[in-house]
PDB file of C-alpha atoms in Angstrom:
ATOM      1  CA  UNK A   1       6.100  12.313  15.510  1.00 57.00           C
ATOM      2  CA  UNK A   2       8.152  15.147  15.511  1.00 81.00           C
ATOM      3  CA  UNK A   3       8.629  15.326  11.749  1.00 92.00           C
ATOM      4  CA  UNK A   4       8.025  18.576   9.722  1.00 97.00           C
ATOM      5  CA  UNK A   5       7.096  19.066   6.496  1.00 98.00           C
ATOM      6  CA  UNK A   6       6.821  21.590   3.891  1.00 98.00           C
ATOM      7  CA  UNK A   7       3.882  21.838   1.721  1.00 98.00           C
ATOM      8  CA  UNK A   8       5.300  24.033  -2.112  1.00 98.00           C
ATOM      9  CA  UNK A   9       1.982  24.561  -3.139  1.00 96.00           C
ATOM     10  CA  UNK A  10      -1.198  26.647  -1.525  1.00 96.00           C
ATOM     11  CA  UNK A  11      -4.078  25.612  -3.711  1.00 96.00           C
ATOM     12  CA  UNK A  12      -6.705  22.580  -2.889  1.00 95.00           C
ATOM     13  CA  UNK A  13      -3.982  20.251  -3.213  1.00 96.00           C
ATOM     14  CA  UNK A  14      -2.026  21.232  -0.288  1.00 97.00           C
ATOM     15  CA  UNK A  15      -4.750  22.054   2.105  1.00 97.00           C
ATOM     16  CA  UNK A  16      -5.535  18.296   1.791  1.00 97.00           C
ATOM     17  CA  UNK A  17      -2.450  17.217   2.042  1.00 98.00           C
ATOM     18  CA  UNK A  18      -2.034  19.365   4.577  1.00 98.00           C
ATOM     19  CA  UNK A  19      -5.169  18.207   6.932  1.00 97.00           C
ATOM     20  CA  UNK A  20      -3.874  14.709   6.368  1.00 98.00           C
ATOM     21  CA  UNK A  21      -0.290  15.846   7.734  1.00 98.00           C
ATOM     22  CA  UNK A  22      -1.879  17.665  10.465  1.00 97.00           C
ATOM     23  CA  UNK A  23      -4.085  14.333  11.466  1.00 97.00           C
ATOM     24  CA  UNK A  24      -1.144  12.336  12.032  1.00 97.00           C
ATOM     25  CA  UNK A  25       0.305  14.647  14.459  1.00 96.00           C
ATOM     26  CA  UNK A  26       3.141  16.504  11.606  1.00 97.00           C
ATOM     27  CA  UNK A  27       3.900  20.518  11.788  1.00 97.00           C
ATOM     28  CA  UNK A  28       3.150  21.677   8.472  1.00 98.00           C
ATOM     29  CA  UNK A  29       4.651  24.971   6.357  1.00 98.00           C
ATOM     30  CA  UNK A  30       3.083  26.217   3.334  1.00 98.00           C
ATOM     31  CA  UNK A  31       4.821  28.277   1.048  1.00 98.00           C
ATOM     32  CA  UNK A  32       3.188  30.355  -1.597  1.00 97.00           C
ATOM     33  CA  UNK A  33       2.603  32.893  -4.665  1.00 96.00           C
ATOM     34  CA  UNK A  34      -0.602  33.699  -3.785  1.00 96.00           C
ATOM     35  CA  UNK A  35      -2.042  35.570   0.197  1.00 96.00           C
ATOM     36  CA  UNK A  36      -5.776  33.800  -0.817  1.00 96.00           C
ATOM     37  CA  UNK A  37      -4.208  30.355  -1.133  1.00 97.00           C
ATOM     38  CA  UNK A  38      -6.718  28.349   0.492  1.00 96.00           C
ATOM     39  CA  UNK A  39      -3.983  25.734   2.721  1.00 96.00           C
ATOM     40  CA  UNK A  40      -2.358  28.407   4.431  1.00 97.00           C
ATOM     41  CA  UNK A  41      -6.110  29.066   6.306  1.00 94.00           C
ATOM     42  CA  UNK A  42      -4.699  25.929   7.791  1.00 92.00           C
ATOM     43  CA  UNK A  43      -0.636  25.820   8.523  1.00 97.00           C
ATOM     44  CA  UNK A  44       1.673  26.255  11.382  1.00 97.00           C
ATOM     45  CA  UNK A  45       3.366  27.949   9.418  1.00 97.00           C
ATOM     46  CA  UNK A  46       2.548  30.338   6.301  1.00 98.00           C
ATOM     47  CA  UNK A  47       5.069  32.234   3.433  1.00 98.00           C
ATOM     48  CA  UNK A  48       4.009  34.173   0.899  1.00 98.00           C
ATOM     49  CA  UNK A  49       6.252  34.560  -1.809  1.00 97.00           C
ATOM     50  CA  UNK A  50       7.415  33.639  -5.187  1.00 97.00           C
ATOM     51  CA  UNK A  51       8.855  30.163  -4.575  1.00 95.00           C
ATOM     52  CA  UNK A  52      12.128  31.675  -6.495  1.00 97.00           C
ATOM     53  CA  UNK A  53      12.791  34.357  -3.774  1.00 97.00           C
ATOM     54  CA  UNK A  54      15.996  32.160  -2.035  1.00 96.00           C
ATOM     55  CA  UNK A  55      15.868  34.030   1.163  1.00 97.00           C
ATOM     56  CA  UNK A  56      11.829  33.312   1.544  1.00 97.00           C
ATOM     57  CA  UNK A  57      12.973  29.438   0.732  1.00 97.00           C
ATOM     58  CA  UNK A  58      15.578  29.842   3.083  1.00 97.00           C
ATOM     59  CA  UNK A  59      13.303  30.689   5.751  1.00 97.00           C
ATOM     60  CA  UNK A  60      10.776  28.162   4.936  1.00 98.00           C
ATOM     61  CA  UNK A  61      12.993  25.233   4.952  1.00 97.00           C
ATOM     62  CA  UNK A  62      14.679  25.751   7.888  1.00 97.00           C
ATOM     63  CA  UNK A  63      11.672  24.433   9.237  1.00 97.00           C
ATOM     64  CA  UNK A  64      11.211  21.564   7.575  1.00 98.00           C
ATOM     65  CA  UNK A  65      12.696  18.128   7.499  1.00 98.00           C
ATOM     66  CA  UNK A  66      10.570  17.516   4.453  1.00 98.00           C
ATOM     67  CA  UNK A  67       9.710  18.802   1.337  1.00 98.00           C
ATOM     68  CA  UNK A  68       7.055  17.992  -1.057  1.00 98.00           C
ATOM     69  CA  UNK A  69       4.864  19.018  -3.474  1.00 98.00           C
ATOM     70  CA  UNK A  70       1.538  20.127  -4.441  1.00 96.00           C
ATOM     71  CA  UNK A  71       1.996  20.084  -7.767  1.00 92.00           C
ATOM     72  CA  UNK A  72       4.577  19.899 -10.493  1.00 92.00           C
ATOM     73  CA  UNK A  73       4.590  23.044 -12.245  1.00 91.00           C
ATOM     74  CA  UNK A  74       7.760  24.180 -10.261  1.00 95.00           C
ATOM     75  CA  UNK A  75      10.691  26.299 -11.462  1.00 96.00           C
ATOM     76  CA  UNK A  76      13.923  24.711 -12.728  1.00 96.00           C
ATOM     77  CA  UNK A  77      15.952  27.776 -10.526  1.00 97.00           C
ATOM     78  CA  UNK A  78      13.756  26.322  -7.507  1.00 97.00           C
ATOM     79  CA  UNK A  79      14.249  22.510  -7.915  1.00 97.00           C
ATOM     80  CA  UNK A  80      18.115  22.790  -8.392  1.00 97.00           C
ATOM     81  CA  UNK A  81      17.958  25.104  -5.183  1.00 97.00           C
ATOM     82  CA  UNK A  82      15.793  22.355  -3.473  1.00 98.00           C
ATOM     83  CA  UNK A  83      18.101  19.382  -4.583  1.00 97.00           C
ATOM     84  CA  UNK A  84      21.596  21.300  -3.442  1.00 97.00           C
ATOM     85  CA  UNK A  85      19.993  22.050   0.110  1.00 97.00           C
ATOM     86  CA  UNK A  86      19.295  17.844  -0.021  1.00 97.00           C
ATOM     87  CA  UNK A  87      22.506  17.368  -0.709  1.00 97.00           C
ATOM     88  CA  UNK A  88      24.185  19.235   2.027  1.00 97.00           C
ATOM     89  CA  UNK A  89      21.301  17.286   4.608  1.00 97.00           C
ATOM     90  CA  UNK A  90      19.530  20.380   4.615  1.00 97.00           C
ATOM     91  CA  UNK A  91      16.194  18.837   3.790  1.00 98.00           C
ATOM     92  CA  UNK A  92      14.678  15.576   2.400  1.00 98.00           C
ATOM     93  CA  UNK A  93      12.883  16.506  -1.371  1.00 98.00           C
ATOM     94  CA  UNK A  94      10.509  14.000  -2.575  1.00 98.00           C
ATOM     95  CA  UNK A  95       9.942  13.398  -4.718  1.00 98.00           C
ATOM     96  CA  UNK A  96      13.367  14.004  -6.389  1.00 95.00           C
ATOM     97  CA  UNK A  97      13.883  17.339  -8.079  1.00 96.00           C
ATOM     98  CA  UNK A  98      15.152  15.160 -10.893  1.00 96.00           C
ATOM     99  CA  UNK A  99      12.174  13.341 -10.898  1.00 97.00           C
ATOM    100  CA  UNK A 100       9.820  16.568 -10.982  1.00 97.00           C
ATOM    101  CA  UNK A 101      12.663  18.156 -13.442  1.00 96.00           C
ATOM    102  CA  UNK A 102      11.633  14.585 -16.141  1.00 97.00           C
ATOM    103  CA  UNK A 103       7.705  14.575 -15.016  1.00 97.00           C
ATOM    104  CA  UNK A 104       6.934  18.326 -15.959  1.00 95.00           C
ATOM    105  CA  UNK A 105       8.739  18.321 -19.380  1.00 96.00           C
ATOM    106  CA  UNK A 106       5.714  16.684 -21.507  1.00 95.00           C
ATOM    107  CA  UNK A 107       8.638  15.926 -24.017  1.00 95.00           C
ATOM    108  CA  UNK A 108      11.021  14.182 -21.616  1.00 97.00           C
ATOM    109  CA  UNK A 109       8.711  12.277 -19.748  1.00 98.00           C
ATOM    110  CA  UNK A 110       7.274  10.672 -23.620  1.00 97.00           C
ATOM    111  CA  UNK A 111      10.721  10.558 -24.626  1.00 97.00           C
ATOM    112  CA  UNK A 112      11.707   8.695 -20.610  1.00 98.00           C
ATOM    113  CA  UNK A 113       8.801   6.192 -21.602  1.00 98.00           C
ATOM    114  CA  UNK A 114      10.067   5.088 -24.626  1.00 97.00           C
ATOM    115  CA  UNK A 115      13.635   4.703 -23.550  1.00 98.00           C
ATOM    116  CA  UNK A 116      12.480   2.679 -20.854  1.00 98.00           C
ATOM    117  CA  UNK A 117      10.119   0.562 -22.621  1.00 98.00           C
ATOM    118  CA  UNK A 118       6.711   1.556 -21.417  1.00 98.00           C
ATOM    119  CA  UNK A 119       3.719   1.155 -23.785  1.00 98.00           C
ATOM    120  CA  UNK A 120       2.997   4.699 -24.975  1.00 98.00           C
ATOM    121  CA  UNK A 121       1.820   5.982 -27.999  1.00 96.00           C
ATOM    122  CA  UNK A 122       4.157   7.471 -31.277  1.00 94.00           C
ATOM    123  CA  UNK A 123       4.588  11.767 -30.660  1.00 93.00           C
ATOM    124  CA  UNK A 124       6.685  14.081 -31.976  1.00 90.00           C
ATOM    125  CA  UNK A 125       8.241  17.321 -31.084  1.00 89.00           C
ATOM    126  CA  UNK A 126       6.961  20.273 -31.908  1.00 86.00           C
ATOM    127  CA  UNK A 127      10.051  23.411 -31.056  1.00 82.00           C
ATOM    128  CA  UNK A 128       8.124  26.607 -30.915  1.00 72.00           C
ATOM    129  CA  UNK A 129      10.510  28.055 -34.003  1.00 66.00           C
ATOM    130  CA  UNK A 130       8.731  26.441 -37.251  1.00 66.00           C
ATOM    131  CA  UNK A 131       6.310  25.687 -38.712  1.00 67.00           C
ATOM    132  CA  UNK A 132       4.296  23.219 -36.708  1.00 71.00           C
ATOM    133  CA  UNK A 133       1.871  21.884 -39.231  1.00 67.00           C
ATOM    134  CA  UNK A 134       5.016  21.069 -41.474  1.00 64.00           C
ATOM    135  CA  UNK A 135       6.201  19.073 -38.062  1.00 64.00           C
ATOM    136  CA  UNK A 136       3.504  17.701 -37.486  1.00 65.00           C
ATOM    137  CA  UNK A 137       2.526  16.581 -41.117  1.00 58.00           C
ATOM    138  CA  UNK A 138       5.482  14.325 -41.458  1.00 63.00           C
ATOM    139  CA  UNK A 139       4.894  12.347 -38.471  1.00 69.00           C
ATOM    140  CA  UNK A 140       0.913  12.441 -38.208  1.00 75.00           C
ATOM    141  CA  UNK A 141      -2.006  13.289 -40.168  1.00 79.00           C
ATOM    142  CA  UNK A 142      -5.303  14.327 -38.646  1.00 83.00           C
ATOM    143  CA  UNK A 143      -6.888  13.252 -35.707  1.00 90.00           C
ATOM    144  CA  UNK A 144      -4.037  13.816 -33.838  1.00 91.00           C
ATOM    145  CA  UNK A 145      -3.274  15.599 -29.524  1.00 92.00           C
ATOM    146  CA  UNK A 146      -1.113  18.320 -29.186  1.00 91.00           C
ATOM    147  CA  UNK A 147      -0.087  18.702 -25.271  1.00 93.00           C
ATOM    148  CA  UNK A 148       1.631  21.711 -24.270  1.00 93.00           C
ATOM    149  CA  UNK A 149       5.058  20.552 -22.711  1.00 93.00           C
ATOM    150  CA  UNK A 150       5.606  22.468 -19.449  1.00 90.00           C
ATOM    151  CA  UNK A 151       2.110  24.259 -17.768  1.00 79.00           C
ATOM    152  CA  UNK A 152      -1.137  22.228 -18.931  1.00 69.00           C
ATOM    153  CA  UNK A 153      -2.614  20.457 -16.767  1.00 66.00           C
ATOM    154  CA  UNK A 154      -6.517  20.322 -15.925  1.00 60.00           C
ATOM    155  CA  UNK A 155      -7.388  20.379 -19.899  1.00 60.00           C
ATOM    156  CA  UNK A 156      -5.050  23.042 -20.404  1.00 76.00           C
ATOM    157  CA  UNK A 157      -2.609  22.840 -22.959  1.00 86.00           C
ATOM    158  CA  UNK A 158      -3.557  20.142 -24.573  1.00 90.00           C
ATOM    159  CA  UNK A 159      -5.639  20.478 -27.941  1.00 89.00           C
ATOM    160  CA  UNK A 160      -7.273  17.858 -29.914  1.00 88.00           C
ATOM    161  CA  UNK A 161      -7.367  18.201 -33.552  1.00 89.00           C
ATOM    162  CA  UNK A 162      -9.802  16.273 -35.598  1.00 87.00           C
ATOM    163  CA  UNK A 163      -9.458  17.381 -39.136  1.00 85.00           C
ATOM    164  CA  UNK A 164      -6.354  17.332 -42.011  1.00 82.00           C
ATOM    165  CA  UNK A 165      -7.688  21.142 -42.625  1.00 80.00           C
ATOM    166  CA  UNK A 166      -7.903  22.563 -38.481  1.00 81.00           C
ATOM    167  CA  UNK A 167      -4.218  22.111 -38.811  1.00 83.00           C
ATOM    168  CA  UNK A 168      -3.838  25.772 -38.892  1.00 81.00           C
ATOM    169  CA  UNK A 169      -4.863  25.734 -35.230  1.00 86.00           C
ATOM    170  CA  UNK A 170      -2.191  24.000 -33.987  1.00 86.00           C
ATOM    171  CA  UNK A 171      -0.053  26.167 -31.623  1.00 88.00           C
ATOM    172  CA  UNK A 172       3.465  26.979 -32.115  1.00 85.00           C
ATOM    173  CA  UNK A 173       4.805  26.466 -28.989  1.00 88.00           C
ATOM    174  CA  UNK A 174       6.978  23.473 -27.202  1.00 90.00           C
ATOM    175  CA  UNK A 175       4.737  21.020 -27.472  1.00 92.00           C
ATOM    176  CA  UNK A 176       4.121  17.396 -28.094  1.00 93.00           C
ATOM    177  CA  UNK A 177       1.650  15.541 -31.018  1.00 92.00           C
ATOM    178  CA  UNK A 178       0.558  12.145 -30.868  1.00 93.00           C
ATOM    179  CA  UNK A 179      -1.951   9.851 -32.324  1.00 93.00           C
ATOM    180  CA  UNK A 180      -5.390  10.529 -31.208  1.00 92.00           C
ATOM    181  CA  UNK A 181      -7.882   7.066 -29.935  1.00 90.00           C
ATOM    182  CA  UNK A 182     -11.127   7.838 -30.881  1.00 85.00           C
ATOM    183  CA  UNK A 183     -11.799   4.662 -29.583  1.00 87.00           C
ATOM    184  CA  UNK A 184     -10.128   4.668 -26.515  1.00 91.00           C
ATOM    185  CA  UNK A 185     -11.127   4.024 -23.056  1.00 94.00           C
ATOM    186  CA  UNK A 186      -9.063   6.449 -20.098  1.00 95.00           C
ATOM    187  CA  UNK A 187      -8.482   5.171 -16.310  1.00 97.00           C
ATOM    188  CA  UNK A 188      -5.582   6.406 -13.690  1.00 97.00           C
ATOM    189  CA  UNK A 189      -3.741   3.749 -10.818  1.00 98.00           C
ATOM    190  CA  UNK A 190      -2.449   5.943  -7.643  1.00 98.00           C
ATOM    191  CA  UNK A 191       0.307   4.346  -6.747  1.00 98.00           C
ATOM    192  CA  UNK A 192       2.111   4.830  -2.676  1.00 98.00           C
ATOM    193  CA  UNK A 193       6.259   4.647  -2.511  1.00 98.00           C
ATOM    194  CA  UNK A 194       8.136   5.167   0.603  1.00 98.00           C
ATOM    195  CA  UNK A 195      11.441   5.647   0.309  1.00 97.00           C
ATOM    196  CA  UNK A 196      12.747   2.048   0.853  1.00 97.00           C
ATOM    197  CA  UNK A 197      10.751   0.540  -1.937  1.00 97.00           C
ATOM    198  CA  UNK A 198       7.535  -0.517  -0.498  1.00 98.00           C
ATOM    199  CA  UNK A 199       4.431   0.232  -2.171  1.00 98.00           C
ATOM    200  CA  UNK A 200       0.693  -0.185  -2.254  1.00 98.00           C
ATOM    201  CA  UNK A 201      -1.682   0.983  -4.843  1.00 98.00           C
ATOM    202  CA  UNK A 202      -5.074   2.171  -4.788  1.00 97.00           C
ATOM    203  CA  UNK A 203      -8.183  -0.168  -7.091  1.00 96.00           C
ATOM    204  CA  UNK A 204      -7.362   1.409 -11.202  1.00 97.00           C
ATOM    205  CA  UNK A 205     -10.686   3.864 -11.603  1.00 97.00           C
ATOM    206  CA  UNK A 206     -12.609   4.949 -15.251  1.00 95.00           C
ATOM    207  CA  UNK A 207     -12.327   8.747 -16.224  1.00 91.00           C
ATOM    208  CA  UNK A 208     -14.596  10.013 -18.255  1.00 88.00           C
ATOM    209  CA  UNK A 209     -13.454  13.871 -19.943  1.00 81.00           C
ATOM    210  CA  UNK A 210     -15.864  16.874 -21.036  1.00 77.00           C
ATOM    211  CA  UNK A 211     -14.248  17.377 -24.180  1.00 72.00           C
ATOM    212  CA  UNK A 212     -14.518  21.114 -24.621  1.00 70.00           C
ATOM    213  CA  UNK A 213     -12.623  21.491 -21.796  1.00 66.00           C
ATOM    214  CA  UNK A 214     -10.480  18.194 -21.798  1.00 65.00           C
ATOM    215  CA  UNK A 215     -10.777  17.521 -18.103  1.00 73.00           C
ATOM    216  CA  UNK A 216     -11.998  14.947 -15.704  1.00 78.00           C
ATOM    217  CA  UNK A 217     -15.832  15.205 -15.274  1.00 80.00           C
ATOM    218  CA  UNK A 218     -16.541  11.881 -13.884  1.00 89.00           C
ATOM    219  CA  UNK A 219     -14.566   9.296 -11.671  1.00 91.00           C
ATOM    220  CA  UNK A 220     -15.599   5.684 -11.126  1.00 92.00           C
ATOM    221  CA  UNK A 221     -14.022   3.543  -9.184  1.00 91.00           C
ATOM    222  CA  UNK A 222     -14.282   0.158  -9.260  1.00 90.00           C
ATOM    223  CA  UNK A 223     -12.886   0.862 -12.936  1.00 94.00           C
ATOM    224  CA  UNK A 224     -15.373  -0.963 -16.011  1.00 92.00           C
ATOM    225  CA  UNK A 225     -12.465  -3.273 -16.428  1.00 96.00           C
ATOM    226  CA  UNK A 226     -11.702  -6.693 -15.681  1.00 96.00           C
ATOM    227  CA  UNK A 227     -10.066  -8.219 -13.206  1.00 96.00           C
ATOM    228  CA  UNK A 228      -7.076  -9.524 -15.616  1.00 97.00           C
ATOM    229  CA  UNK A 229      -6.174  -5.731 -16.822  1.00 98.00           C
ATOM    230  CA  UNK A 230      -6.726  -4.088 -13.730  1.00 97.00           C
ATOM    231  CA  UNK A 231      -3.972  -6.524 -12.132  1.00 98.00           C
ATOM    232  CA  UNK A 232      -1.775  -5.759 -15.933  1.00 98.00           C
ATOM    233  CA  UNK A 233      -2.532  -1.808 -15.409  1.00 98.00           C
ATOM    234  CA  UNK A 234      -1.445  -2.021 -11.271  1.00 98.00           C
ATOM    235  CA  UNK A 235       1.511  -3.627 -12.806  1.00 98.00           C
ATOM    236  CA  UNK A 236       2.379  -1.417 -15.196  1.00 98.00           C
ATOM    237  CA  UNK A 237       2.197   0.888 -13.375  1.00 98.00           C
ATOM    238  CA  UNK A 238       4.184   0.071 -10.002  1.00 98.00           C
ATOM    239  CA  UNK A 239       7.132  -0.827 -12.734  1.00 98.00           C
ATOM    240  CA  UNK A 240       6.624   2.630 -14.057  1.00 98.00           C
ATOM    241  CA  UNK A 241       7.123   4.421 -10.384  1.00 98.00           C
ATOM    242  CA  UNK A 242      10.104   1.589  -9.445  1.00 98.00           C
ATOM    243  CA  UNK A 243      11.586   2.767 -12.424  1.00 98.00           C
ATOM    244  CA  UNK A 244      11.802   6.438 -12.189  1.00 98.00           C
ATOM    245  CA  UNK A 245      12.274   5.682  -7.893  1.00 98.00           C
ATOM    246  CA  UNK A 246       9.400   7.899  -6.864  1.00 98.00           C
ATOM    247  CA  UNK A 247       8.447   7.921  -3.728  1.00 98.00           C
ATOM    248  CA  UNK A 248       5.018   9.837  -2.458  1.00 98.00           C
ATOM    249  CA  UNK A 249       1.998   9.614  -4.809  1.00 98.00           C
ATOM    250  CA  UNK A 250       2.048   9.001  -8.798  1.00 98.00           C
ATOM    251  CA  UNK A 251      -0.924   9.037 -10.444  1.00 97.00           C
ATOM    252  CA  UNK A 252      -0.241   7.267 -13.938  1.00 98.00           C
ATOM    253  CA  UNK A 253      -3.181   7.897 -16.912  1.00 96.00           C
ATOM    254  CA  UNK A 254      -3.845   4.989 -19.285  1.00 97.00           C
ATOM    255  CA  UNK A 255      -5.409   4.733 -22.550  1.00 97.00           C
ATOM    256  CA  UNK A 256      -6.890   1.379 -22.890  1.00 97.00           C
ATOM    257  CA  UNK A 257      -6.450   0.835 -26.720  1.00 96.00           C
ATOM    258  CA  UNK A 258     -10.098  -0.975 -27.686  1.00 93.00           C
ATOM    259  CA  UNK A 259      -7.631  -4.588 -28.344  1.00 95.00           C
ATOM    260  CA  UNK A 260      -7.103  -3.878 -24.540  1.00 95.00           C
ATOM    261  CA  UNK A 261      -4.103  -2.966 -24.448  1.00 97.00           C
ATOM    262  CA  UNK A 262      -3.078  -0.092 -21.749  1.00 98.00           C
ATOM    263  CA  UNK A 263      -0.932   2.727 -23.203  1.00 98.00           C
ATOM    264  CA  UNK A 264       0.882   5.108 -20.425  1.00 98.00           C
ATOM    265  CA  UNK A 265      -0.373   8.677 -21.529  1.00 96.00           C
ATOM    266  CA  UNK A 266       0.927  10.757 -18.383  1.00 95.00           C
ATOM    267  CA  UNK A 267       2.856  10.647 -15.443  1.00 97.00           C
ATOM    268  CA  UNK A 268       1.730  12.589 -12.563  1.00 96.00           C
ATOM    269  CA  UNK A 269       4.294  12.928  -9.347  1.00 97.00           C
ATOM    270  CA  UNK A 270       2.357  14.191  -7.079  1.00 97.00           C
ATOM    271  CA  UNK A 271      -1.783  13.459  -5.377  1.00 97.00           C
ATOM    272  CA  UNK A 272      -4.204  13.901  -8.276  1.00 94.00           C
ATOM    273  CA  UNK A 273      -8.010  14.624  -9.047  1.00 91.00           C
ATOM    274  CA  UNK A 274      -8.193  11.056  -9.906  1.00 93.00           C
ATOM    275  CA  UNK A 275      -8.213  10.409  -6.486  1.00 93.00           C
ATOM    276  CA  UNK A 276      -9.999  12.224  -4.658  1.00 94.00           C
ATOM    277  CA  UNK A 277     -12.386   9.722  -4.192  1.00 94.00           C
ATOM    278  CA  UNK A 278     -10.535   8.205  -2.191  1.00 96.00           C
ATOM    279  CA  UNK A 279     -11.114   9.980   0.962  1.00 95.00           C
ATOM    280  CA  UNK A 280     -14.599   8.915   1.141  1.00 93.00           C
ATOM    281  CA  UNK A 281     -14.813   5.384  -0.872  1.00 92.00           C
ATOM    282  CA  UNK A 282     -10.903   4.062   1.343  1.00 94.00           C
ATOM    283  CA  UNK A 283      -9.319   2.810   4.617  1.00 96.00           C
ATOM    284  CA  UNK A 284      -6.860   5.878   3.354  1.00 98.00           C
ATOM    285  CA  UNK A 285      -7.106   8.804   1.286  1.00 98.00           C
ATOM    286  CA  UNK A 286      -4.068   9.987  -1.724  1.00 98.00           C
ATOM    287  CA  UNK A 287      -3.474  12.862   0.697  1.00 98.00           C
ATOM    288  CA  UNK A 288      -2.626  10.829   3.623  1.00 98.00           C
ATOM    289  CA  UNK A 289      -0.598   7.865   2.195  1.00 98.00           C
ATOM    290  CA  UNK A 290       1.373  10.074   0.110  1.00 98.00           C
ATOM    291  CA  UNK A 291       1.990  11.911   3.415  1.00 98.00           C
ATOM    292  CA  UNK A 292       3.450   8.357   4.962  1.00 98.00           C
ATOM    293  CA  UNK A 293       5.132   7.162   2.087  1.00 98.00           C
ATOM    294  CA  UNK A 294       7.367  11.335   1.791  1.00 98.00           C
ATOM    295  CA  UNK A 295       7.733  10.863   5.578  1.00 98.00           C
ATOM    296  CA  UNK A 296       8.367   6.836   5.884  1.00 96.00           C
ATOM    297  CA  UNK A 297       5.362   5.523   8.649  1.00 97.00           C
ATOM    298  CA  UNK A 298       4.235   2.484   7.118  1.00 98.00           C
ATOM    299  CA  UNK A 299       1.789   3.180   4.695  1.00 98.00           C
ATOM    300  CA  UNK A 300      -2.462   1.433   5.064  1.00 98.00           C
ATOM    301  CA  UNK A 301      -3.352  -0.640   2.678  1.00 97.00           C
ATOM    302  CA  UNK A 302      -6.335   0.791   0.721  1.00 95.00           C
ATOM    303  CA  UNK A 303      -8.610  -1.758   1.175  1.00 88.00           C
ATOM    304  CA  UNK A 304     -11.905  -2.540  -2.062  1.00 77.00           C
ATOM    305  CA  UNK A 305     -13.836   0.620  -2.731  1.00 71.00           C
TER     306      UNK A 305
END
């Protein structure tokens, strides 16, 4: 096909997206802020510059029909610029800028979940300009989890405070605090959605985390949950992505309480580390499925792992 794909971000996820797109016959451009980014080695066209540099962004966009992202922490001014380019008909952006603006801020994301009656943990905001201990203590007692509103990923920007005495370690930054669920399990569901509304979903996976780093250590598929709970998780994930109007692959991370209640932890508007195993365990990888979704190609049933 003749579609020209632009990927913002040149890391590992960008490399896998680039490879998947080229296998489908797409021309791929990559823009990266660093010269040693791995995705630059495989792209048809490469740009190395700050992604706020509108001169280089214009050059990048001129060779693209569809733009996508390997990460969500894109500067707001760049997202606004891309949204305007899309309004002008210069390029399609998937997922769109408004979705990234919403989901990259954990405070906005949590409020959106609540406003749309999607199950999630209660939370409170810390503004970053007041005593965080006083702010948190008004709503929750330890143990609790603090998450930076922006910039956190792979365990960065997250800390678990077990005792009331440890609350003096709260960061005085814009963040959210929520209860810590000591006995919960965690799963992820990857949903691929096209602009037409067509969706296909990968089977849920179980995740185990490195306690010191708060990062995923091991992913298991199929998830160690009942078939009924797996179906309920897929329905919930698809509902969330539909309400977002999301296009592409989205990772919906969920807690499972001891009572088997599903609670959405976070939504990532991109391919995700919980989906790397799809490269070997499914009929289609999350990376190929994402490219298919954003370019309007038919989605491929992932099959049973």
